[in-house]
Amino acid sequence: MLIPCFACESRFRPDEYFRACHDYNRGKDLVAWTCPRCGNQDELRVLPGELGFGYPRRGRFDVSDRVRVPGLRRQRQDLRLDISLDRKVWRVPSRLRQLAGAH
């Protein structure tokens, strides 16, 4: 299973892809991701069994493209989103936590 970068068309194994996720916006339920190859930044929604890509529109996020990732699960925590696949878990910290630590 390989997950694409829509900017440079590189493909990544799940571990490399999810390690590049760095901010979770809990209010909008979006994860920020930066491509390890080209540096493109993207926002995506982690859904059960798939990733949703799209654009902000009229105050919400419209998913226009979906990438199936069989077995993908998500668990919202207070200050992070836990993404799990098989036995591996990636923790994406919430932006609120980072802003609170900046003061």
JSON list of C-alpha atoms in Angstrom, two decimals:
[
{"chain": "A", "resi": 1, "resn": "MET", "atom": "CA", "xyz": [0.00, 0.00, 0.00]},
{"chain": "A", "resi": 2, "resn": "LEU", "atom": "CA", "xyz": [1.42, 3.35, -1.08]},
{"chain": "A", "resi": 3, "resn": "ILE", "atom": "CA", "xyz": [-0.11, 6.78, -0.39]},
{"chain": "A", "resi": 4, "resn": "PRO", "atom": "CA", "xyz": [0.50, 9.55, -2.95]},
{"chain": "A", "resi": 5, "resn": "CYS", "atom": "CA", "xyz": [1.58, 13.16, -2.72]},
{"chain": "A", "resi": 6, "resn": "PHE", "atom": "CA", "xyz": [-0.72, 14.96, -5.14]},
{"chain": "A", "resi": 7, "resn": "ALA", "atom": "CA", "xyz": [1.88, 17.66, -5.84]},
{"chain": "A", "resi": 8, "resn": "CYS", "atom": "CA", "xyz": [4.93, 15.61, -6.90]},
{"chain": "A", "resi": 9, "resn": "GLU", "atom": "CA", "xyz": [3.26, 12.20, -7.38]},
{"chain": "A", "resi": 10, "resn": "SER", "atom": "CA", "xyz": [5.74, 10.48, -5.04]},
{"chain": "A", "resi": 11, "resn": "ARG", "atom": "CA", "xyz": [4.28, 7.52, -3.18]},
{"chain": "A", "resi": 12, "resn": "PHE", "atom": "CA", "xyz": [4.94, 6.62, 0.45]},
{"chain": "A", "resi": 13, "resn": "ARG", "atom": "CA", "xyz": [4.48, 3.63, 2.70]},
{"chain": "A", "resi": 14, "resn": "PRO", "atom": "CA", "xyz": [2.03, 4.40, 5.53]},
{"chain": "A", "resi": 15, "resn": "ASP", "atom": "CA", "xyz": [4.78, 4.78, 8.18]},
{"chain": "A", "resi": 16, "resn": "GLU", "atom": "CA", "xyz": [6.66, 7.41, 6.18]},
{"chain": "A", "resi": 17, "resn": "TYR", "atom": "CA", "xyz": [3.43, 9.18, 5.20]},
{"chain": "A", "resi": 18, "resn": "PHE", "atom": "CA", "xyz": [1.94, 9.40, 8.70]},
{"chain": "A", "resi": 19, "resn": "ARG", "atom": "CA", "xyz": [5.26, 10.42, 10.29]},
{"chain": "A", "resi": 20, "resn": "ALA", "atom": "CA", "xyz": [5.05, 13.52, 8.05]},
{"chain": "A", "resi": 21, "resn": "CYS", "atom": "CA", "xyz": [1.73, 14.57, 9.66]},
{"chain": "A", "resi": 22, "resn": "HIS", "atom": "CA", "xyz": [2.48, 17.38, 12.06]},
{"chain": "A", "resi": 23, "resn": "ASP", "atom": "CA", "xyz": [-0.58, 19.41, 13.14]},
{"chain": "A", "resi": 24, "resn": "TYR", "atom": "CA", "xyz": [-4.11, 18.38, 14.02]},
{"chain": "A", "resi": 25, "resn": "ASN", "atom": "CA", "xyz": [-6.77, 21.08, 13.88]},
{"chain": "A", "resi": 26, "resn": "ARG", "atom": "CA", "xyz": [-9.40, 19.58, 16.16]},
{"chain": "A", "resi": 27, "resn": "GLY", "atom": "CA", "xyz": [-12.01, 22.26, 15.41]},
{"chain": "A", "resi": 28, "resn": "LYS", "atom": "CA", "xyz": [-11.91, 21.56, 11.67]},
{"chain": "A", "resi": 29, "resn": "ASP", "atom": "CA", "xyz": [-10.90, 17.89, 12.07]},
{"chain": "A", "resi": 30, "resn": "LEU", "atom": "CA", "xyz": [-7.96, 18.36, 9.67]},
{"chain": "A", "resi": 31, "resn": "VAL", "atom": "CA", "xyz": [-4.42, 17.03, 9.71]},
{"chain": "A", "resi": 32, "resn": "ALA", "atom": "CA", "xyz": [-1.55, 19.04, 8.20]},
{"chain": "A", "resi": 33, "resn": "TRP", "atom": "CA", "xyz": [0.98, 17.03, 6.20]},
{"chain": "A", "resi": 34, "resn": "THR", "atom": "CA", "xyz": [4.24, 18.07, 4.53]},
{"chain": "A", "resi": 35, "resn": "CYS", "atom": "CA", "xyz": [5.65, 15.92, 1.74]},
{"chain": "A", "resi": 36, "resn": "PRO", "atom": "CA", "xyz": [9.11, 14.63, 2.70]},
{"chain": "A", "resi": 37, "resn": "ARG", "atom": "CA", "xyz": [10.22, 14.84, -0.96]},
{"chain": "A", "resi": 38, "resn": "CYS", "atom": "CA", "xyz": [8.88, 18.11, -2.41]},
{"chain": "A", "resi": 39, "resn": "GLY", "atom": "CA", "xyz": [7.89, 20.06, 0.72]},
{"chain": "A", "resi": 40, "resn": "ASN", "atom": "CA", "xyz": [4.29, 20.58, -0.43]},
{"chain": "A", "resi": 41, "resn": "GLN", "atom": "CA", "xyz": [1.92, 21.17, 2.47]},
{"chain": "A", "resi": 42, "resn": "ASP", "atom": "CA", "xyz": [-1.55, 19.67, 2.39]},
{"chain": "A", "resi": 43, "resn": "GLU", "atom": "CA", "xyz": [-4.52, 19.38, 4.72]},
{"chain": "A", "resi": 44, "resn": "LEU", "atom": "CA", "xyz": [-6.45, 16.16, 4.87]},
{"chain": "A", "resi": 45, "resn": "ARG", "atom": "CA", "xyz": [-9.14, 14.44, 6.84]},
{"chain": "A", "resi": 46, "resn": "VAL", "atom": "CA", "xyz": [-8.46, 11.00, 8.32]},
{"chain": "A", "resi": 47, "resn": "LEU", "atom": "CA", "xyz": [-11.57, 8.86, 7.93]},
{"chain": "A", "resi": 48, "resn": "PRO", "atom": "CA", "xyz": [-12.19, 5.20, 8.75]},
{"chain": "A", "resi": 49, "resn": "GLY", "atom": "CA", "xyz": [-10.49, 3.26, 5.94]},
{"chain": "A", "resi": 50, "resn": "GLU", "atom": "CA", "xyz": [-9.51, 6.28, 3.88]},
{"chain": "A", "resi": 51, "resn": "LEU", "atom": "CA", "xyz": [-7.90, 9.71, 3.63]},
{"chain": "A", "resi": 52, "resn": "GLY", "atom": "CA", "xyz": [-9.97, 12.64, 2.37]},
{"chain": "A", "resi": 53, "resn": "PHE", "atom": "CA", "xyz": [-8.32, 15.47, 0.43]},
{"chain": "A", "resi": 54, "resn": "GLY", "atom": "CA", "xyz": [-10.02, 18.70, -0.58]},
{"chain": "A", "resi": 55, "resn": "TYR", "atom": "CA", "xyz": [-10.24, 22.41, -0.01]},
{"chain": "A", "resi": 56, "resn": "PRO", "atom": "CA", "xyz": [-11.70, 24.84, 2.52]},
{"chain": "A", "resi": 57, "resn": "ARG", "atom": "CA", "xyz": [-14.93, 26.27, 1.13]},
{"chain": "A", "resi": 58, "resn": "ARG", "atom": "CA", "xyz": [-17.55, 28.43, 2.81]},
{"chain": "A", "resi": 59, "resn": "GLY", "atom": "CA", "xyz": [-16.24, 27.75, 6.30]},
{"chain": "A", "resi": 60, "resn": "ARG", "atom": "CA", "xyz": [-16.00, 23.99, 5.89]},
{"chain": "A", "resi": 61, "resn": "PHE", "atom": "CA", "xyz": [-13.70, 21.43, 4.29]},
{"chain": "A", "resi": 62, "resn": "ASP", "atom": "CA", "xyz": [-15.04, 19.80, 1.14]},
{"chain": "A", "resi": 63, "resn": "VAL", "atom": "CA", "xyz": [-13.48, 16.40, 0.44]},
{"chain": "A", "resi": 64, "resn": "SER", "atom": "CA", "xyz": [-13.01, 16.03, -3.31]},
{"chain": "A", "resi": 65, "resn": "ASP", "atom": "CA", "xyz": [-10.51, 13.13, -3.50]},
{"chain": "A", "resi": 66, "resn": "ARG", "atom": "CA", "xyz": [-10.32, 9.98, -1.41]},
{"chain": "A", "resi": 67, "resn": "VAL", "atom": "CA", "xyz": [-7.48, 7.50, -1.02]},
{"chain": "A", "resi": 68, "resn": "ARG", "atom": "CA", "xyz": [-8.50, 4.13, 0.39]},
{"chain": "A", "resi": 69, "resn": "VAL", "atom": "CA", "xyz": [-6.30, 2.82, 3.20]},
{"chain": "A", "resi": 70, "resn": "PRO", "atom": "CA", "xyz": [-7.91, -0.46, 4.32]},
{"chain": "A", "resi": 71, "resn": "GLY", "atom": "CA", "xyz": [-7.82, -0.90, 8.10]},
{"chain": "A", "resi": 72, "resn": "LEU", "atom": "CA", "xyz": [-7.08, 2.79, 8.83]},
{"chain": "A", "resi": 73, "resn": "ARG", "atom": "CA", "xyz": [-8.59, 3.96, 12.12]},
{"chain": "A", "resi": 74, "resn": "ARG", "atom": "CA", "xyz": [-8.66, 7.23, 14.03]},
{"chain": "A", "resi": 75, "resn": "GLN", "atom": "CA", "xyz": [-9.22, 8.20, 17.65]},
{"chain": "A", "resi": 76, "resn": "ARG", "atom": "CA", "xyz": [-9.70, 11.81, 18.71]},
{"chain": "A", "resi": 77, "resn": "GLN", "atom": "CA", "xyz": [-8.00, 12.70, 21.97]},
{"chain": "A", "resi": 78, "resn": "ASP", "atom": "CA", "xyz": [-8.12, 16.01, 23.87]},
{"chain": "A", "resi": 79, "resn": "LEU", "atom": "CA", "xyz": [-4.86, 17.33, 22.44]},
{"chain": "A", "resi": 80, "resn": "ARG", "atom": "CA", "xyz": [-4.15, 15.05, 19.49]},
{"chain": "A", "resi": 81, "resn": "LEU", "atom": "CA", "xyz": [-5.43, 12.66, 16.86]},
{"chain": "A", "resi": 82, "resn": "ASP", "atom": "CA", "xyz": [-4.25, 9.05, 17.01]},
{"chain": "A", "resi": 83, "resn": "ILE", "atom": "CA", "xyz": [-4.02, 7.39, 13.60]},
{"chain": "A", "resi": 84, "resn": "SER", "atom": "CA", "xyz": [-3.68, 3.62, 13.60]},
{"chain": "A", "resi": 85, "resn": "LEU", "atom": "CA", "xyz": [-3.11, 0.99, 10.95]},
{"chain": "A", "resi": 86, "resn": "ASP", "atom": "CA", "xyz": [-2.46, -2.64, 11.78]},
{"chain": "A", "resi": 87, "resn": "ARG", "atom": "CA", "xyz": [-0.49, -2.45, 15.07]},
{"chain": "A", "resi": 88, "resn": "LYS", "atom": "CA", "xyz": [1.18, 0.92, 14.43]},
{"chain": "A", "resi": 89, "resn": "VAL", "atom": "CA", "xyz": [-0.10, 4.21, 15.96]},
{"chain": "A", "resi": 90, "resn": "TRP", "atom": "CA", "xyz": [0.92, 7.74, 14.96]},
{"chain": "A", "resi": 91, "resn": "ARG", "atom": "CA", "xyz": [0.06, 10.63, 17.27]},
{"chain": "A", "resi": 92, "resn": "VAL", "atom": "CA", "xyz": [-0.55, 14.00, 15.63]},
{"chain": "A", "resi": 93, "resn": "PRO", "atom": "CA", "xyz": [-0.53, 16.86, 18.18]},
{"chain": "A", "resi": 94, "resn": "SER", "atom": "CA", "xyz": [-3.26, 19.48, 18.22]},
{"chain": "A", "resi": 95, "resn": "ARG", "atom": "CA", "xyz": [-2.46, 23.06, 17.27]},
{"chain": "A", "resi": 96, "resn": "LEU", "atom": "CA", "xyz": [-4.07, 24.27, 20.50]},
{"chain": "A", "resi": 97, "resn": "ARG", "atom": "CA", "xyz": [-1.42, 22.47, 22.53]},
{"chain": "A", "resi": 98, "resn": "GLN", "atom": "CA", "xyz": [1.37, 24.05, 20.52]},
{"chain": "A", "resi": 99, "resn": "LEU", "atom": "CA", "xyz": [-0.13, 27.55, 20.85]},
{"chain": "A", "resi": 100, "resn": "ALA", "atom": "CA", "xyz": [-0.56, 27.13, 24.60]},
{"chain": "A", "resi": 101, "resn": "GLY", "atom": "CA", "xyz": [3.10, 26.13, 24.94]},
{"chain": "A", "resi": 102, "resn": "ALA", "atom": "CA", "xyz": [4.24, 29.19, 22.95]},
{"chain": "A", "resi": 103, "resn": "HIS", "atom": "CA", "xyz": [3.14, 31.71, 25.61]}
]
